[in-house]
């Protein structure tokens, strides 16, 4: 079986991975496959460790045209897709592990600065986490209801591939032409995995098939060609004589894009649809990954990687049960505050169904989310020493993926400032987007959550690129969840129902610990997990079903949020106790954020070093 890394940018979120054509014919160009040899640092260079990391980053980018695009780099690879072959995946693995060996051989001494020692340790731990998952690389689902090339390709072209000149437009056409071969390579691998029993449960396929059918049925009026036309429009000069050579070239590019769609991309999507229909007839009915060979070991490895701890599935499950009980108690206090008479479950039903808690227009939701972020932004200097330098925009999720996308997510800014940070809200069904949760969602994804965290991280220009652009889920999602509660410390959630919404979102993350481990370790069914959330959370049924379906196809990831948040809260309480009146919340936050993403154990070390420096000062 050909194998691919399950956690690669090729198949998942861009925050996890390190990712010009001439003439008129725009031939399809083969993806880049070969990996360079491991980097060998120069021992006579005083800054050789930084040079080592810079060389590693350049070599990594050379293997991933898509990563270059995420960084805002437009060069000769701008019209290409990543190589998704087994050979490329193995070369990437050998390159990373070989680079680790080279680094440890050359820089094992004590003569490194404190920051360089941290970079050394982080690179080592990152390489070891990836190595721990490599034996299970064939276990990933290449196409499911939330991700896969069928939706990732349009999202990438629309949101990442920028067009500022005709060369960029030519590269866009080249990428459209490359969609067919890219899909064919992934179809072949997905077929092999499915025939070996590695495929998502049967309920996934109607979602994927519906997305594909909608894209195919759109014909030339599809999201990709519409986006290309919109990006071409500013390149057409408005001259008195009506046309010129440049305008003619734009018209020619539009025709070439349409031809590339109909001769390469569309047939590729049609072949993918055929394969998804075939797999639907043989798909399993069990939901957890315990059903895979070595499924228990795979899940344990995922939990270690996502949480950066050694917590077992049983321990995480029990932490979840404890936190659910605590949050239920705080919710009952709000229920009493607003004078509701009845049980907590009856209060849940009231908040999930009463019309007063829902918007009737998308525009009103976006306006209120923007207002919430603007109000909080005014108080940021009181709580943070380092502030974001990138603008933040709020956008509804695009129509082509809103049916299957999550309720909210964030896309980081480009390091060159060419792309702002973007907070996406999924307004496909306004009854799934309660007014009560608006503040907490905005604080998590925007300020002081992911936008602050990732803007600071991206602009840490003196740190190695793997720290500026890499990710540790427990760190980043722990910060996002912490930010929701921090909004209360900053004086917001003045409406008790909004504060109830904040608790509801924290409860949601506590329940994730229970249902994720329930599904993948305790062998709960999809229906049992849905029933647990319906009984224990105020979320609407659509929200609940979508969440459980996410946890089934992305095992372990959902556990990182609460585990990370609890660690940050623990460290804040400890620092406050040790420093007393000398505790400065701005310094604490800067100690968390200015290192970039780190495992939780190193986060603790960083905070304790800050405590010692404050005590010494």
Coordinates of C-alpha atoms in Angstrom, one line a residue:
X1 CA 0.0 0.0 0.0
X2 CA 1.3 3.5 -0.9
X3 CA 1.5 5.6 2.2
X4 CA 1.0 9.3 3.1
X5 CA 1.6 11.2 6.3
X6 CA -1.9 11.6 7.9
X7 CA -1.1 15.0 9.4
X8 CA 0.4 16.6 6.4
X9 CA -0.8 20.0 5.0
X10 CA -1.7 18.1 1.9
X11 CA -4.7 16.7 3.7
X12 CA -5.4 18.8 6.8
X13 CA -5.1 22.4 8.1
X14 CA -2.3 24.6 6.9
X15 CA -1.4 25.6 10.4
X16 CA 0.1 22.1 11.1
X17 CA 2.7 21.8 8.2
X18 CA 5.9 23.6 7.2
X19 CA 4.1 24.3 2.7
X20 CA 5.5 31.1 -13.4
X21 CA 5.0 29.8 -16.1
X22 CA 6.2 31.1 -19.5
X23 CA 4.5 31.0 -22.9
X24 CA 0.9 30.5 -23.8
X25 CA 0.5 26.7 -23.8
X26 CA 0.6 26.3 -20.0
X27 CA 1.4 22.6 -20.0
X28 CA 0.7 20.6 -16.9
X29 CA 3.9 20.4 -14.8
X30 CA 4.7 17.4 -12.7
X31 CA 4.7 18.0 -8.9
X32 CA 8.0 18.2 -7.1
X33 CA 9.0 14.8 -5.7
X34 CA 12.6 14.6 -4.7
X35 CA 13.7 15.7 -1.3
X36 CA 17.1 17.2 -0.7
X37 CA 19.7 15.6 1.5
X38 CA 19.6 16.5 5.2
X39 CA 21.1 19.8 5.9
X40 CA 24.7 19.8 7.2
X41 CA 25.5 23.0 9.2
X42 CA 28.7 25.0 9.0
X43 CA 30.7 24.6 12.2
X44 CA 32.8 27.7 11.6
X45 CA 29.7 30.0 11.5
X46 CA 28.9 31.6 14.8
X47 CA 25.2 31.6 13.8
X48 CA 25.3 28.1 12.3
X49 CA 22.3 26.8 14.2
X50 CA 20.1 29.6 12.8
X51 CA 21.7 28.9 9.4
X52 CA 20.8 25.2 9.9
X53 CA 17.2 26.0 10.6
X54 CA 17.1 28.5 7.7
X55 CA 18.5 25.9 5.3
X56 CA 16.0 23.3 6.7
X57 CA 13.1 25.7 6.0
X58 CA 14.3 26.5 2.5
X59 CA 14.6 22.8 1.7
X60 CA 11.2 22.0 3.2
X61 CA 9.6 24.8 1.2
X62 CA 11.2 23.4 -2.0
X63 CA 9.2 20.2 -1.4
X64 CA 5.9 22.1 -1.0
X65 CA 4.7 24.7 -3.5
X66 CA 1.5 25.0 -1.4
X67 CA 3.4 25.9 1.7
X68 CA 5.1 28.6 -0.3
X69 CA 1.8 30.0 -1.3
X70 CA 0.6 30.1 2.3
X71 CA 3.7 32.1 3.2
X72 CA 3.0 34.5 0.4
X73 CA 5.9 33.3 -1.7
X74 CA 5.3 33.5 -5.5
X75 CA 8.1 31.9 -7.5
X76 CA 8.5 29.4 -10.3
X77 CA 6.5 26.8 -8.3
X78 CA 3.5 29.1 -7.9
X79 CA 1.5 27.1 -10.5
X80 CA 2.2 23.7 -9.0
X81 CA 0.5 21.4 -6.4
X82 CA 2.3 19.5 -3.7
X83 CA 3.6 16.0 -4.7
X84 CA 1.2 13.5 -3.0
X85 CA 3.1 10.4 -4.0
X86 CA 4.3 7.8 -1.6
X87 CA 7.9 8.5 -2.6
X88 CA 7.5 12.2 -1.7
X89 CA 6.0 11.3 1.7
X90 CA 8.9 8.9 2.5
X91 CA 11.4 11.5 1.3
X92 CA 9.8 14.1 3.6
X93 CA 10.1 11.7 6.5
X94 CA 13.7 10.8 5.8
X95 CA 14.6 14.4 5.4
X96 CA 13.1 15.5 8.7
X97 CA 14.6 12.6 10.7
X98 CA 18.0 13.0 8.9
X99 CA 18.0 16.7 9.7
X100 CA 17.3 15.8 13.4
X101 CA 20.3 13.5 13.4
X102 CA 22.5 16.2 11.8
X103 CA 21.4 18.8 14.3
X104 CA 21.9 16.6 17.4
X105 CA 25.4 15.6 16.1
X106 CA 26.5 19.2 15.5
X107 CA 24.8 21.1 18.3
X108 CA 24.7 18.9 21.3
X109 CA 26.9 21.2 23.4
X110 CA 26.1 23.7 26.1
X111 CA 27.4 26.8 24.2
X112 CA 24.0 27.7 22.8
X113 CA 22.0 30.7 23.9
X114 CA 18.8 30.1 25.9
X115 CA 16.7 30.8 22.8
X116 CA 18.8 28.5 20.6
X117 CA 18.5 25.7 23.2
X118 CA 14.8 26.2 23.1
X119 CA 14.7 26.0 19.3
X120 CA 16.9 22.8 19.5
X121 CA 14.5 21.2 21.9
X122 CA 11.4 22.2 20.0
X123 CA 12.8 20.9 16.7
X124 CA 13.7 17.6 18.4
X125 CA 10.3 17.2 19.9
X126 CA 8.5 18.1 16.7
X127 CA 10.5 15.5 14.8
X128 CA 9.8 12.8 17.4
X129 CA 6.1 13.6 17.4
X130 CA 5.9 13.2 13.7
X131 CA 8.0 10.0 13.8
X132 CA 5.6 8.5 16.4
X133 CA 2.7 8.9 13.9
X134 CA 4.6 7.8 10.8
X135 CA 3.9 4.0 11.4
X136 CA 0.2 4.9 11.2
X137 CA 0.4 7.1 8.1
X138 CA -1.9 4.9 6.0
X139 CA -4.7 5.2 8.6
X140 CA -5.9 8.7 7.6
X141 CA -9.1 9.3 5.6
X142 CA -8.1 11.2 2.4
X143 CA -11.7 12.2 1.7
X144 CA -14.4 12.8 4.4
X145 CA -17.2 15.2 5.1
X146 CA -14.9 18.0 6.4
X147 CA -11.7 17.8 4.4
X148 CA -10.0 16.4 1.4
X149 CA -8.9 17.6 -2.0
X150 CA -12.5 17.9 -3.2
X151 CA -13.0 20.9 -0.9
X152 CA -9.4 21.9 -0.1
X153 CA -8.5 22.6 -3.7
X154 CA -11.2 25.2 -4.2
X155 CA -10.6 26.7 -0.8
X156 CA -6.9 27.0 -1.5
X157 CA -7.3 28.6 -4.9
X158 CA -9.9 31.0 -3.6
X159 CA -8.3 32.0 -0.3
X160 CA -4.6 31.5 -0.8
X161 CA -3.7 31.8 -4.5
X162 CA -3.4 35.6 -5.0
X163 CA -3.4 37.2 -8.5
X164 CA -1.6 40.5 -8.8
X165 CA -0.4 40.2 -12.4
X166 CA -0.7 38.1 -15.5
X167 CA 2.0 35.6 -14.3
X168 CA 0.0 34.9 -11.2
X169 CA -3.0 34.3 -13.4
X170 CA -1.1 31.9 -15.6
X171 CA 0.0 30.0 -12.5
X172 CA -3.7 29.8 -11.4
X173 CA -4.6 28.3 -14.8
X174 CA -1.7 25.8 -14.4
X175 CA -3.1 24.8 -11.0
X176 CA -6.6 24.2 -12.5
X177 CA -4.9 22.0 -15.2
X178 CA -3.1 20.1 -12.4
X179 CA -6.3 19.3 -10.5
X180 CA -7.1 16.2 -12.6
X181 CA -3.7 14.5 -12.0
X182 CA -3.7 15.5 -8.4
X183 CA -7.1 14.0 -7.8
X184 CA -6.2 10.8 -9.7
X185 CA -3.2 10.2 -7.4
X186 CA -5.3 10.6 -4.3
X187 CA -8.1 8.5 -5.7
X188 CA -5.7 5.6 -6.3
X189 CA -4.4 5.8 -2.7
X190 CA -7.9 6.2 -1.3
X191 CA -9.0 3.1 -3.2
X192 CA -6.1 1.0 -1.9
X193 CA -6.8 2.2 1.7
X194 CA -10.5 1.4 1.4
X195 CA -9.8 -2.0 0.0
X196 CA -7.6 -2.6 3.0
X197 CA -10.4 -1.5 5.4
X198 CA -9.1 2.0 6.0
X199 CA -12.1 4.2 5.2
X200 CA -14.6 6.4 7.0
X201 CA -17.9 5.1 8.2
X202 CA -20.8 4.8 5.8
X203 CA -22.6 8.0 7.0
X204 CA -19.7 10.1 5.7
X205 CA -20.3 9.4 2.0
X206 CA -23.5 11.2 1.5
X207 CA -21.8 14.4 2.5
X208 CA -18.9 13.9 0.2
X209 CA -21.0 12.8 -2.7
X210 CA -23.4 15.8 -2.3
X211 CA -20.4 18.2 -2.3
X212 CA -19.0 16.6 -5.5
X213 CA -22.4 16.5 -7.2
X214 CA -23.0 20.2 -6.5
X215 CA -19.5 21.2 -7.8
X216 CA -20.0 19.1 -10.9
X217 CA -23.5 20.3 -11.6
X218 CA -22.4 24.0 -11.4
X219 CA -20.7 23.5 -14.8
X220 CA -18.7 26.6 -15.8
X221 CA -20.5 28.6 -13.1
X222 CA -18.4 27.0 -10.4
X223 CA -16.6 28.6 -7.4
X224 CA -13.1 28.2 -9.0
X225 CA -13.8 29.8 -12.4
X226 CA -15.9 32.5 -10.7
X227 CA -13.0 33.3 -8.4
X228 CA -10.5 33.3 -11.3
X229 CA -12.7 35.8 -13.2
X230 CA -13.0 38.0 -10.2
X231 CA -9.3 38.0 -9.6
X232 CA -8.6 38.8 -13.3
X233 CA -11.0 41.8 -13.4
X234 CA -8.6 44.3 -11.9
X235 CA -5.9 43.3 -14.4
X236 CA -8.0 44.5 -17.4
X237 CA -7.2 48.2 -18.0
X238 CA -10.0 50.6 -18.6
X239 CA -8.6 52.4 -21.6
X240 CA -10.5 54.8 -23.9
X241 CA -10.0 52.6 -26.9
X242 CA -11.7 49.7 -25.2
X243 CA -9.1 47.0 -25.7
X244 CA -5.3 46.5 -25.8
X245 CA -2.9 43.6 -25.8
X246 CA -3.2 43.1 -22.0
X247 CA -6.9 43.0 -22.1
X248 CA -6.8 40.4 -24.9
X249 CA -4.4 38.3 -22.8
X250 CA -6.9 38.4 -19.9
X251 CA -9.6 37.2 -22.3
X252 CA -7.4 34.4 -23.5
X253 CA -6.6 33.4 -19.9
X254 CA -10.3 33.1 -19.1
X255 CA -10.8 30.8 -22.0
X256 CA -7.7 28.7 -21.0
X257 CA -9.0 28.4 -17.5
X258 CA -12.4 27.2 -18.7
X259 CA -10.7 24.6 -21.0
X260 CA -8.4 23.5 -18.1
X261 CA -11.5 23.0 -15.9
X262 CA -13.4 21.0 -18.5
X263 CA -10.5 18.8 -19.7
X264 CA -8.7 18.2 -16.4
X265 CA -10.5 19.3 -13.2
X266 CA -14.0 18.3 -14.1
X267 CA -13.2 14.8 -15.3
X268 CA -11.0 14.4 -12.2
X269 CA -14.0 15.3 -9.9
X270 CA -16.2 12.9 -11.9
X271 CA -13.7 10.1 -11.3
X272 CA -13.6 10.9 -7.6
X273 CA -17.4 10.8 -7.5
X274 CA -17.4 7.4 -9.0
X275 CA -14.9 6.1 -6.5
X276 CA -16.8 7.6 -3.5
X277 CA -20.0 5.9 -4.7
X278 CA -18.1 2.6 -4.9
X279 CA -16.7 3.0 -1.4
X280 CA -20.2 3.9 0.0
X281 CA -21.3 0.3 -0.9
X282 CA -18.5 -1.2 1.2
X283 CA -18.1 1.3 4.0
X284 CA -18.1 0.1 7.6
X285 CA -20.8 0.9 10.1
X286 CA -18.5 1.1 13.2
X287 CA -17.3 4.6 14.1
X288 CA -14.2 4.4 16.3
X289 CA -10.6 3.8 15.0
X290 CA -10.4 0.9 17.4
X291 CA -11.7 -1.1 14.4
X292 CA -8.4 -0.5 12.5
X293 CA -5.3 -2.8 12.9
X294 CA -3.4 -1.5 15.9
X295 CA -6.2 1.0 16.4
X296 CA -5.7 1.3 20.1
X297 CA -2.0 2.1 19.7
X298 CA -2.8 4.6 16.9
X299 CA -5.3 6.4 19.2
X300 CA -2.8 6.5 22.1
X301 CA -0.2 8.0 19.7
X302 CA -2.7 10.6 18.6
X303 CA -3.5 11.6 22.1
X304 CA 0.2 12.0 23.0
X305 CA 0.8 14.1 19.9
X306 CA -2.2 16.4 20.2
X307 CA -2.0 17.0 24.0
X308 CA 1.8 16.7 24.3
X309 CA 1.2 14.7 27.5
X310 CA 1.2 11.1 28.5
X311 CA -2.4 11.1 29.6
X312 CA -4.2 7.9 28.8
X313 CA -7.6 7.7 27.2
X314 CA -9.2 6.7 30.6
X315 CA -7.5 9.7 32.3
X316 CA -8.7 12.1 29.7
X317 CA -12.2 10.7 29.9
X318 CA -12.3 11.1 33.7
X319 CA -11.0 14.7 33.4
X320 CA -13.9 15.4 31.1
X321 CA -16.5 14.0 33.4
X322 CA -15.1 16.1 36.3
X323 CA -15.1 19.3 34.2
X324 CA -18.6 18.6 33.0
X325 CA -19.9 18.4 36.5
X326 CA -18.1 21.7 37.5
X327 CA -19.5 23.6 34.6
X328 CA -23.0 22.3 35.1
X329 CA -22.8 23.8 38.6
X330 CA -21.8 27.3 37.2
X331 CA -24.6 27.0 34.7
X332 CA -27.2 26.4 37.4
X333 CA -26.1 29.6 39.1
X334 CA -26.9 31.6 35.9
X335 CA -30.2 29.7 35.5
X336 CA -31.1 31.0 39.0
X337 CA -29.8 34.5 38.2
X338 CA -32.2 34.8 35.2
X339 CA -35.1 33.3 37.3
X340 CA -35.7 30.2 35.2
X341 CA -37.8 27.6 36.9
X342 CA -37.1 24.0 35.9
X343 CA -34.2 21.6 35.4
X344 CA -30.9 22.3 33.8
X345 CA -31.9 20.2 30.8
X346 CA -35.1 22.2 30.5
X347 CA -33.0 25.4 30.5
X348 CA -30.9 23.9 27.8
X349 CA -34.0 23.2 25.7
X350 CA -35.2 26.8 26.3
X351 CA -31.9 28.4 25.2
X352 CA -31.5 26.1 22.1
X353 CA -35.0 26.7 20.8
X354 CA -36.4 30.1 21.8
X355 CA -36.3 32.6 18.9
X356 CA -34.8 35.4 21.0
X357 CA -31.5 33.6 21.0
X358 CA -31.0 33.5 17.2
X359 CA -30.3 35.9 14.3
X360 CA -32.5 36.3 11.3
X361 CA -29.9 37.7 8.9
X362 CA -26.2 36.9 8.2
X363 CA -25.4 40.6 8.0
X364 CA -26.6 41.2 11.6
X365 CA -24.5 38.3 12.9
X366 CA -21.3 39.6 11.2
X367 CA -21.9 43.2 12.4
X368 CA -22.4 42.1 16.0
X369 CA -19.3 39.8 15.9
X370 CA -17.3 42.8 14.5
X371 CA -18.6 45.0 17.3
X372 CA -17.7 42.5 20.0
X373 CA -14.1 42.3 18.7
X374 CA -13.8 46.1 18.3
X375 CA -14.9 46.6 22.0
X376 CA -12.5 44.0 23.3
X377 CA -9.7 45.4 21.1
X378 CA -9.9 48.7 22.9
X379 CA -8.9 47.0 26.2
X380 CA -6.0 44.8 24.8
X381 CA -3.2 47.1 26.0
X382 CA -4.3 46.5 29.6
X383 CA -3.8 42.8 29.3
X384 CA -1.0 42.3 26.7
X385 CA 2.4 43.8 26.3
X386 CA 2.8 42.5 22.7
X387 CA -0.1 43.3 20.4
X388 CA -1.0 41.9 16.9
X389 CA 0.4 43.8 13.9
X390 CA -1.9 42.3 11.3
X391 CA -5.4 43.4 10.4
X392 CA -8.4 41.1 11.2
X393 CA -11.4 40.5 8.9
X394 CA -14.6 38.5 9.5
X395 CA -16.0 36.5 6.6
X396 CA -18.9 34.0 6.2
X397 CA -17.7 30.6 5.0
X398 CA -18.1 30.4 1.2
X399 CA -21.1 28.7 -0.2
X400 CA -19.2 25.8 -1.8
X401 CA -18.1 24.4 1.6
X402 CA -20.5 25.9 4.2
X403 CA -22.7 22.7 4.4
X404 CA -19.8 20.6 5.7
X405 CA -17.4 23.2 7.3
X406 CA -17.2 23.8 11.1
X407 CA -19.1 26.6 12.7
X408 CA -16.1 28.9 13.0
X409 CA -12.4 28.9 12.2
X410 CA -9.4 31.2 11.7
X411 CA -6.9 31.6 8.8
X412 CA -3.6 33.1 9.7
X413 CA -2.2 36.2 8.0
X414 CA 0.6 36.0 5.4
X415 CA 4.0 37.0 6.9
X416 CA 4.5 39.7 4.2
X417 CA 1.2 41.4 5.1
X418 CA -0.4 40.5 1.8
X419 CA -3.2 38.6 3.5
X420 CA -5.0 39.6 6.7
X421 CA -6.0 37.3 9.5
X422 CA -9.5 36.0 8.7
X423 CA -12.2 34.8 11.2
X424 CA -14.6 32.6 9.3
X425 CA -18.2 32.1 10.6
X426 CA -20.4 29.5 9.2
X427 CA -23.8 31.0 8.7
X428 CA -25.3 28.2 6.6
X429 CA -27.9 27.6 9.3
X430 CA -28.4 30.6 11.6
X431 CA -30.2 28.3 14.1
X432 CA -26.8 26.6 14.7
X433 CA -25.2 30.0 15.6
X434 CA -26.7 31.1 18.9
X435 CA -26.5 34.8 19.9
X436 CA -25.4 33.4 23.3
X437 CA -22.2 32.1 21.9
X438 CA -21.3 35.0 19.6
X439 CA -18.9 36.7 22.1
X440 CA -17.1 33.5 23.1
X441 CA -16.6 32.5 19.4
X442 CA -15.3 35.9 18.5
X443 CA -12.9 36.0 21.4
X444 CA -11.6 32.4 20.6
X445 CA -11.1 32.9 16.9
X446 CA -10.3 36.6 16.8
X447 CA -9.2 38.7 19.8
X448 CA -7.6 37.8 22.2
X449 CA -7.6 34.3 20.7
X450 CA -6.1 32.9 17.5
X451 CA -5.6 36.2 15.7
X452 CA -3.5 37.6 18.5
X453 CA -1.6 34.3 19.0
X454 CA -0.9 33.7 15.3
X455 CA -0.1 37.3 14.4
X456 CA 2.5 37.4 17.2
X457 CA 3.8 34.0 16.1
X458 CA 4.0 34.9 12.5
X459 CA 5.9 38.2 13.2
X460 CA 8.6 36.5 15.4
X461 CA 11.1 37.3 12.7
X462 CA 14.2 36.3 14.6
X463 CA 13.0 32.8 15.4
X464 CA 13.4 29.8 13.1
X465 CA 10.6 29.4 10.5
X466 CA 9.5 26.1 12.0
X467 CA 8.6 27.9 15.2
X468 CA 6.9 30.9 13.4
X469 CA 4.8 28.7 11.1
X470 CA 4.5 25.4 12.9
X471 CA 1.8 24.4 15.4
X472 CA 1.2 22.5 18.7
X473 CA -2.5 21.9 19.0
X474 CA -2.7 21.8 22.8
X475 CA -0.9 25.2 22.9
X476 CA -2.9 27.0 20.2
X477 CA -6.4 25.6 20.9
X478 CA -5.7 25.8 24.7
X479 CA -5.0 29.5 24.1
X480 CA -8.2 29.9 22.1
X481 CA -10.3 28.3 24.9
X482 CA -8.5 30.3 27.6
X483 CA -9.2 33.5 25.6
X484 CA -12.9 32.8 25.9
X485 CA -12.7 33.0 29.7
X486 CA -10.2 35.8 29.6
X487 CA -12.9 37.9 27.9
X488 CA -14.8 37.7 31.2
X489 CA -11.8 38.8 33.2
X490 CA -11.6 41.8 30.8
X491 CA -15.1 42.9 31.7
X492 CA -17.2 41.4 29.0
X493 CA -20.2 38.9 28.9
X494 CA -22.3 41.5 30.8
X495 CA -25.5 39.8 29.5
X496 CA -26.0 36.6 31.7
X497 CA -27.2 34.7 28.6
X498 CA -23.9 35.5 26.9
X499 CA -22.0 34.3 29.9
X500 CA -24.1 31.2 29.8
X501 CA -23.0 30.9 26.1
X502 CA -19.4 31.1 27.3
X503 CA -19.9 28.3 29.8
X504 CA -21.7 26.4 27.1
X505 CA -18.6 26.5 24.8
X506 CA -16.4 25.5 27.7
X507 CA -18.8 22.7 28.5
X508 CA -18.6 21.7 24.9
X509 CA -14.8 21.2 25.2
X510 CA -15.1 19.3 28.4
X511 CA -17.7 17.0 26.8
X512 CA -15.2 16.5 23.9
X513 CA -12.9 14.7 26.3
X514 CA -15.7 12.3 27.2
X515 CA -17.1 11.6 23.7
X516 CA -13.8 11.5 21.8
X517 CA -12.4 8.9 24.2
X518 CA -15.8 7.3 24.3
X519 CA -15.9 6.8 20.6
X520 CA -12.3 5.7 20.0
X521 CA -11.4 3.9 23.2
X522 CA -14.6 2.8 24.8
X523 CA -16.3 1.9 21.5
X524 CA -19.3 4.2 21.8
X525 CA -21.4 4.4 18.7
X526 CA -22.1 7.7 16.9
X527 CA -25.7 7.6 18.3
X528 CA -24.4 7.1 21.9
X529 CA -22.1 10.1 21.6
X530 CA -24.8 12.3 20.1
X531 CA -27.1 11.3 23.0
X532 CA -24.4 12.3 25.5
X533 CA -24.1 15.8 24.0
X534 CA -27.8 16.2 23.7
X535 CA -28.3 15.4 27.4
X536 CA -25.3 17.4 28.8
X537 CA -25.0 20.5 26.6
X538 CA -27.4 23.3 25.4
X539 CA -26.3 23.0 21.8
X540 CA -28.8 22.5 19.0
X541 CA -29.1 19.1 17.4
X542 CA -27.4 20.2 14.2
X543 CA -24.5 21.4 16.1
X544 CA -24.3 18.2 18.1
X545 CA -24.4 15.9 15.0
X546 CA -21.8 17.9 13.1
X547 CA -19.5 17.8 16.2
X548 CA -19.7 14.1 16.7
X549 CA -19.1 13.5 13.1
X550 CA -16.0 15.6 13.3
X551 CA -14.6 13.7 16.3
X552 CA -15.2 10.4 14.5
X553 CA -13.1 11.4 11.5
X554 CA -10.4 13.4 13.3
X555 CA -9.7 11.3 16.4
X556 CA -7.9 12.8 19.3
X557 CA -7.7 16.4 18.1
X558 CA -10.7 17.6 20.1
X559 CA -9.0 16.6 23.4
X560 CA -6.3 19.2 23.0
X561 CA -8.5 22.3 23.7
X562 CA -9.5 21.6 27.3
X563 CA -6.2 19.9 28.3
X564 CA -4.3 23.0 27.0
X565 CA -6.7 25.5 28.6
X566 CA -6.5 23.8 32.0
X567 CA -2.7 24.0 31.9
X568 CA -2.7 27.7 31.1
X569 CA -5.2 28.3 34.0
X570 CA -3.1 26.2 36.3
X571 CA 0.1 28.2 35.4
X572 CA -1.7 31.6 35.8
X573 CA -2.9 30.6 39.3
X574 CA 0.5 29.4 40.3
X575 CA 2.3 32.5 39.0
X576 CA -0.2 34.7 40.8
X577 CA 0.3 32.8 44.0
X578 CA 4.1 33.1 43.8
X579 CA 4.3 36.7 42.8
X580 CA 1.4 38.2 44.7
X581 CA 1.0 41.9 44.1
X582 CA 3.9 41.8 41.7
X583 CA 1.9 39.6 39.3
X584 CA 1.5 41.4 35.9
X585 CA -1.1 39.8 33.6
X586 CA 0.6 41.4 30.6
X587 CA 3.9 39.8 31.4
X588 CA 2.2 36.4 32.0
X589 CA 0.5 36.5 28.6
X590 CA 3.7 37.6 26.9
X591 CA 5.6 34.7 28.5
X592 CA 3.0 32.4 26.9
X593 CA 2.8 34.0 23.4
X594 CA 6.3 35.2 22.5
X595 CA 7.8 31.8 22.4
X596 CA 5.5 30.6 19.6
X597 CA 3.8 27.2 19.9
X598 CA 5.4 24.9 22.4
X599 CA 4.5 21.6 24.2
X600 CA 2.7 22.1 27.5
X601 CA 5.8 21.0 29.5
X602 CA 7.9 23.7 27.9
X603 CA 5.1 26.3 28.3
X604 CA 5.3 25.6 32.0
X605 CA 9.1 26.0 32.0
X606 CA 8.7 29.4 30.2
X607 CA 6.2 30.7 32.7
X608 CA 8.3 29.6 35.6
X609 CA 11.4 31.3 34.2
X610 CA 9.3 34.5 33.8
X611 CA 8.2 34.1 37.4
X612 CA 11.8 33.9 38.5
X613 CA 12.8 36.9 36.5
X614 CA 9.9 38.9 38.0
X615 CA 10.9 37.8 41.5
X616 CA 14.5 38.7 40.8
X617 CA 13.6 42.1 39.4

